Amino acid sequence: MPSVSEIRKLFREYGLAPKKWMGQNLLVDSRYLTRIGETARIEEGEPLVEIGAGLGFLTEELRGRGAKIYALEIDSGFFRVLQKRFSGLPLVELIHADALKYDFHGLRERIGRLRVVANLPYNISSRLLFSFSRNSADFSSLHILLQKEVAHRLLADPGTKEYGVLTVVLAAKATVDILFDIPPRAFFPVPEVTSSLVRVTFPDPPPLHVTDAALFERLVKISFAGRRKTLRNNLRAFSFTMGTDSVKRAAEESAIDLARRGETLSPEEFVRFAEAIHRRAASLPHPTEIE
């Protein structure tokens, strides 16, 4: 593993600099790279997806354990380094792409359900998690590095300030475990936050049954739109293409008090509410507001 001075030299050689706005903090401490490889329990020849491969330090760790890595990197400068290090070598397929736009479904059709092992760029980690959740059929599991604050948000309890849309949406599709923390000094450049390795598993069937995933996610998002507002007030702008009475009856059927705030509902309650709404959904030319 190169020293920090060698990494700086590599950046100068390629005319590169880590881009803070892209969340580029590279894990360079070999002890933690090894620990990630051990924790992921990689099988010989197993296909893995790495997102934000950077300069290839985690890529090399995974390749050394016999994995077949599909390594995504959006940064053109970093990609040049990856090409120099890995082009022509077995077990690594480099993909110059934006993970937020990449066709993971197409990759899944090529290699089967995807297993991700990655140090996710800080700036897109939440958006990627939403995407993974929406397309959970394409993924089996994730071993991902997140900011510790984000990691704990995934397991937050209802009514706490950390509890939010991502907590609820992910709880319906996945099981989440925080495995261990990694200090800032293990990265280059050194971030201001501690990171956590998180395991996200997408079982089949999922933990909670959601008939209409788009309706469920929209319900959750609007319920959290004004955290201090009641469900009744937040849902005024919610177009379910159904009448006011139907929404009220759905709340009654699912034992949801519309005087509550959205942040107090558990994932199970959100699912129950969404299922009741789905059953009562009707096509109306002009959705009405909740009174």
mmCIF file of N, CA, C and O in Angstrom, residues 230-268:
data_model
loop_
_atom_site.group_PDB
_atom_site.id
_atom_site.type_symbol
_atom_site.label_atom_id
_atom_site.label_comp_id
_atom_site.label_asym_id
_atom_site.label_seq_id
_atom_site.Cartn_x
_atom_site.Cartn_y
_atom_site.Cartn_z
ATOM 1 N N THR A 230 -48.693 17.738 11.214
ATOM 2 C CA THR A 230 -49.425 16.483 11.323
ATOM 3 C C THR A 230 -49.548 15.832 9.950
ATOM 4 O O THR A 230 -49.365 16.478 8.910
ATOM 5 N N LEU A 231 -49.877 14.557 9.983
ATOM 6 C CA LEU A 231 -50.117 13.864 8.713
ATOM 7 C C LEU A 231 -51.231 14.537 7.928
ATOM 8 O O LEU A 231 -51.149 14.686 6.708
ATOM 9 N N ARG A 232 -52.259 14.963 8.624
ATOM 10 C CA ARG A 232 -53.383 15.619 7.942
ATOM 11 C C ARG A 232 -52.902 16.838 7.161
ATOM 12 O O ARG A 232 -53.291 17.055 6.008
ATOM 13 N N ASN A 233 -52.056 17.644 7.763
ATOM 14 C CA ASN A 233 -51.562 18.850 7.077
ATOM 15 C C ASN A 233 -50.590 18.506 5.956
ATOM 16 O O ASN A 233 -50.658 19.089 4.869
ATOM 17 N N ASN A 234 -49.688 17.561 6.206
ATOM 18 C CA ASN A 234 -48.724 17.207 5.163
ATOM 19 C C ASN A 234 -49.399 16.580 3.955
ATOM 20 O O ASN A 234 -48.997 16.812 2.814
ATOM 21 N N LEU A 235 -50.430 15.796 4.204
ATOM 22 C CA LEU A 235 -51.064 15.064 3.113
ATOM 23 C C LEU A 235 -52.039 15.895 2.297
ATOM 24 O O LEU A 235 -52.631 15.398 1.343
ATOM 25 N N ARG A 236 -52.190 17.173 2.632
ATOM 26 C CA ARG A 236 -53.060 18.037 1.830
ATOM 27 C C ARG A 236 -52.584 18.115 0.386
ATOM 28 O O ARG A 236 -53.392 18.249 -0.529
ATOM 29 N N ALA A 237 -51.289 18.058 0.214
ATOM 30 C CA ALA A 237 -50.738 18.194 -1.141
ATOM 31 C C ALA A 237 -50.510 16.840 -1.812
ATOM 32 O O ALA A 237 -49.941 16.767 -2.892
ATOM 33 N N PHE A 238 -50.964 15.791 -1.184
ATOM 34 C CA PHE A 238 -50.681 14.450 -1.691
ATOM 35 C C PHE A 238 -51.765 13.993 -2.659
ATOM 36 O O PHE A 238 -52.894 13.720 -2.258
ATOM 37 N N SER A 239 -51.436 13.888 -3.918
ATOM 38 C CA SER A 239 -52.405 13.464 -4.934
ATOM 39 C C SER A 239 -52.362 11.962 -5.094
ATOM 40 O O SER A 239 -51.485 11.414 -5.741
ATOM 41 N N PHE A 240 -53.295 11.288 -4.496
ATOM 42 C CA PHE A 240 -53.382 9.845 -4.634
ATOM 43 C C PHE A 240 -54.331 9.447 -5.761
ATOM 44 O O PHE A 240 -54.554 8.257 -5.976
ATOM 45 N N THR A 241 -54.868 10.422 -6.467
ATOM 46 C CA THR A 241 -55.958 10.168 -7.434
ATOM 47 C C THR A 241 -57.092 9.409 -6.762
ATOM 48 O O THR A 241 -57.618 8.426 -7.288
ATOM 49 N N MET A 242 -57.435 9.881 -5.558
ATOM 50 C CA MET A 242 -58.557 9.286 -4.847
ATOM 51 C C MET A 242 -59.205 10.360 -3.986
ATOM 52 O O MET A 242 -58.623 11.414 -3.753
ATOM 53 N N GLY A 243 -60.403 10.119 -3.538
ATOM 54 C CA GLY A 243 -61.144 11.125 -2.805
ATOM 55 C C GLY A 243 -60.724 11.275 -1.355
ATOM 56 O O GLY A 243 -60.070 10.411 -0.778
ATOM 57 N N THR A 244 -61.145 12.385 -0.756
ATOM 58 C CA THR A 244 -60.827 12.688 0.635
ATOM 59 C C THR A 244 -61.305 11.598 1.577
ATOM 60 O O THR A 244 -60.562 11.140 2.451
ATOM 61 N N ASP A 245 -62.529 11.161 1.409
ATOM 62 C CA ASP A 245 -63.082 10.141 2.289
ATOM 63 C C ASP A 245 -62.292 8.847 2.197
ATOM 64 O O ASP A 245 -62.130 8.142 3.200
ATOM 65 N N SER A 246 -61.813 8.519 1.015
ATOM 66 C CA SER A 246 -61.057 7.279 0.841
ATOM 67 C C SER A 246 -59.759 7.307 1.638
ATOM 68 O O SER A 246 -59.368 6.314 2.253
ATOM 69 N N VAL A 247 -59.075 8.465 1.635
ATOM 70 C CA VAL A 247 -57.830 8.591 2.401
ATOM 71 C C VAL A 247 -58.125 8.481 3.886
ATOM 72 O O VAL A 247 -57.419 7.796 4.640
ATOM 73 N N LYS A 248 -59.190 9.155 4.322
ATOM 74 C CA LYS A 248 -59.565 9.087 5.736
ATOM 75 C C LYS A 248 -59.910 7.669 6.137
ATOM 76 O O LYS A 248 -59.524 7.191 7.214
ATOM 77 N N ARG A 249 -60.646 6.971 5.275
ATOM 78 C CA ARG A 249 -61.030 5.598 5.589
ATOM 79 C C ARG A 249 -59.807 4.677 5.603
ATOM 80 O O ARG A 249 -59.729 3.743 6.400
ATOM 81 N N ALA A 250 -58.861 4.948 4.688
ATOM 82 C CA ALA A 250 -57.627 4.158 4.684
ATOM 83 C C ALA A 250 -56.876 4.335 6.001
ATOM 84 O O ALA A 250 -56.318 3.376 6.549
ATOM 85 N N ALA A 251 -56.846 5.571 6.507
ATOM 86 C CA ALA A 251 -56.206 5.831 7.799
ATOM 87 C C ALA A 251 -56.920 5.079 8.912
ATOM 88 O O ALA A 251 -56.284 4.476 9.795
ATOM 89 N N GLU A 252 -58.237 5.099 8.880
ATOM 90 C CA GLU A 252 -59.008 4.391 9.905
ATOM 91 C C GLU A 252 -58.766 2.885 9.832
ATOM 92 O O GLU A 252 -58.565 2.225 10.861
ATOM 93 N N GLU A 253 -58.759 2.350 8.621
ATOM 94 C CA GLU A 253 -58.568 0.910 8.447
ATOM 95 C C GLU A 253 -57.196 0.458 8.940
ATOM 96 O O GLU A 253 -57.054 -0.657 9.445
ATOM 97 N N SER A 254 -56.212 1.321 8.783
ATOM 98 C CA SER A 254 -54.854 0.956 9.177
ATOM 99 C C SER A 254 -54.487 1.471 10.561
ATOM 100 O O SER A 254 -53.327 1.393 10.967
ATOM 101 N N ALA A 255 -55.477 2.003 11.278
ATOM 102 C CA ALA A 255 -55.277 2.498 12.651
ATOM 103 C C ALA A 255 -54.222 3.593 12.707
ATOM 104 O O ALA A 255 -53.393 3.630 13.614
ATOM 105 N N ILE A 256 -54.277 4.507 11.730
ATOM 106 C CA ILE A 256 -53.353 5.643 11.685
ATOM 107 C C ILE A 256 -54.121 6.910 12.032
ATOM 108 O O ILE A 256 -55.097 7.264 11.355
ATOM 109 N N ASP A 257 -53.705 7.572 13.073
ATOM 110 C CA ASP A 257 -54.309 8.831 13.494
ATOM 111 C C ASP A 257 -53.687 9.959 12.692
ATOM 112 O O ASP A 257 -52.482 10.222 12.807
ATOM 113 N N LEU A 258 -54.471 10.627 11.872
ATOM 114 C CA LEU A 258 -53.941 11.709 11.034
ATOM 115 C C LEU A 258 -53.501 12.919 11.826
ATOM 116 O O LEU A 258 -52.898 13.842 11.270
ATOM 117 N N ALA A 259 -53.771 12.944 13.129
ATOM 118 C CA ALA A 259 -53.271 14.021 13.981
ATOM 119 C C ALA A 259 -51.825 13.777 14.407
ATOM 120 O O ALA A 259 -51.191 14.658 14.995
ATOM 121 N N ARG A 260 -51.310 12.600 14.112
ATOM 122 C CA ARG A 260 -49.909 12.302 14.434
ATOM 123 C C ARG A 260 -48.981 12.954 13.417
ATOM 124 O O ARG A 260 -49.379 13.291 12.303
ATOM 125 N N ARG A 261 -47.704 13.105 13.803
ATOM 126 C CA ARG A 261 -46.680 13.552 12.866
ATOM 127 C C ARG A 261 -46.093 12.330 12.166
ATOM 128 O O ARG A 261 -45.973 11.255 12.762
ATOM 129 N N GLY A 262 -45.703 12.516 10.922
ATOM 130 C CA GLY A 262 -45.157 11.405 10.147
ATOM 131 C C GLY A 262 -43.947 10.762 10.794
ATOM 132 O O GLY A 262 -43.766 9.546 10.711
ATOM 133 N N GLU A 263 -43.130 11.557 11.456
ATOM 134 C CA GLU A 263 -41.896 11.041 12.054
ATOM 135 C C GLU A 263 -42.155 10.074 13.204
ATOM 136 O O GLU A 263 -41.227 9.406 13.680
ATOM 137 N N THR A 264 -43.410 9.962 13.660
ATOM 138 C CA THR A 264 -43.727 9.043 14.752
ATOM 139 C C THR A 264 -44.191 7.677 14.259
ATOM 140 O O THR A 264 -44.326 6.748 15.061
ATOM 141 N N LEU A 265 -44.461 7.553 12.959
ATOM 142 C CA LEU A 265 -44.927 6.283 12.422
ATOM 143 C C LEU A 265 -43.758 5.333 12.200
ATOM 144 O O LEU A 265 -42.704 5.726 11.687
ATOM 145 N N SER A 266 -43.939 4.079 12.570
ATOM 146 C CA SER A 266 -42.934 3.054 12.311
ATOM 147 C C SER A 266 -42.991 2.642 10.841
ATOM 148 O O SER A 266 -43.993 2.906 10.151
ATOM 149 N N PRO A 267 -41.958 1.983 10.319
ATOM 150 C CA PRO A 267 -42.029 1.475 8.944
ATOM 151 C C PRO A 267 -43.232 0.564 8.727
ATOM 152 O O PRO A 267 -43.882 0.625 7.675
ATOM 153 N N GLU A 268 -43.552 -0.260 9.723
ATOM 154 C CA GLU A 268 -44.703 -1.155 9.605
ATOM 155 C C GLU A 268 -46.000 -0.364 9.471
ATOM 156 O O GLU A 268 -46.887 -0.743 8.689
#
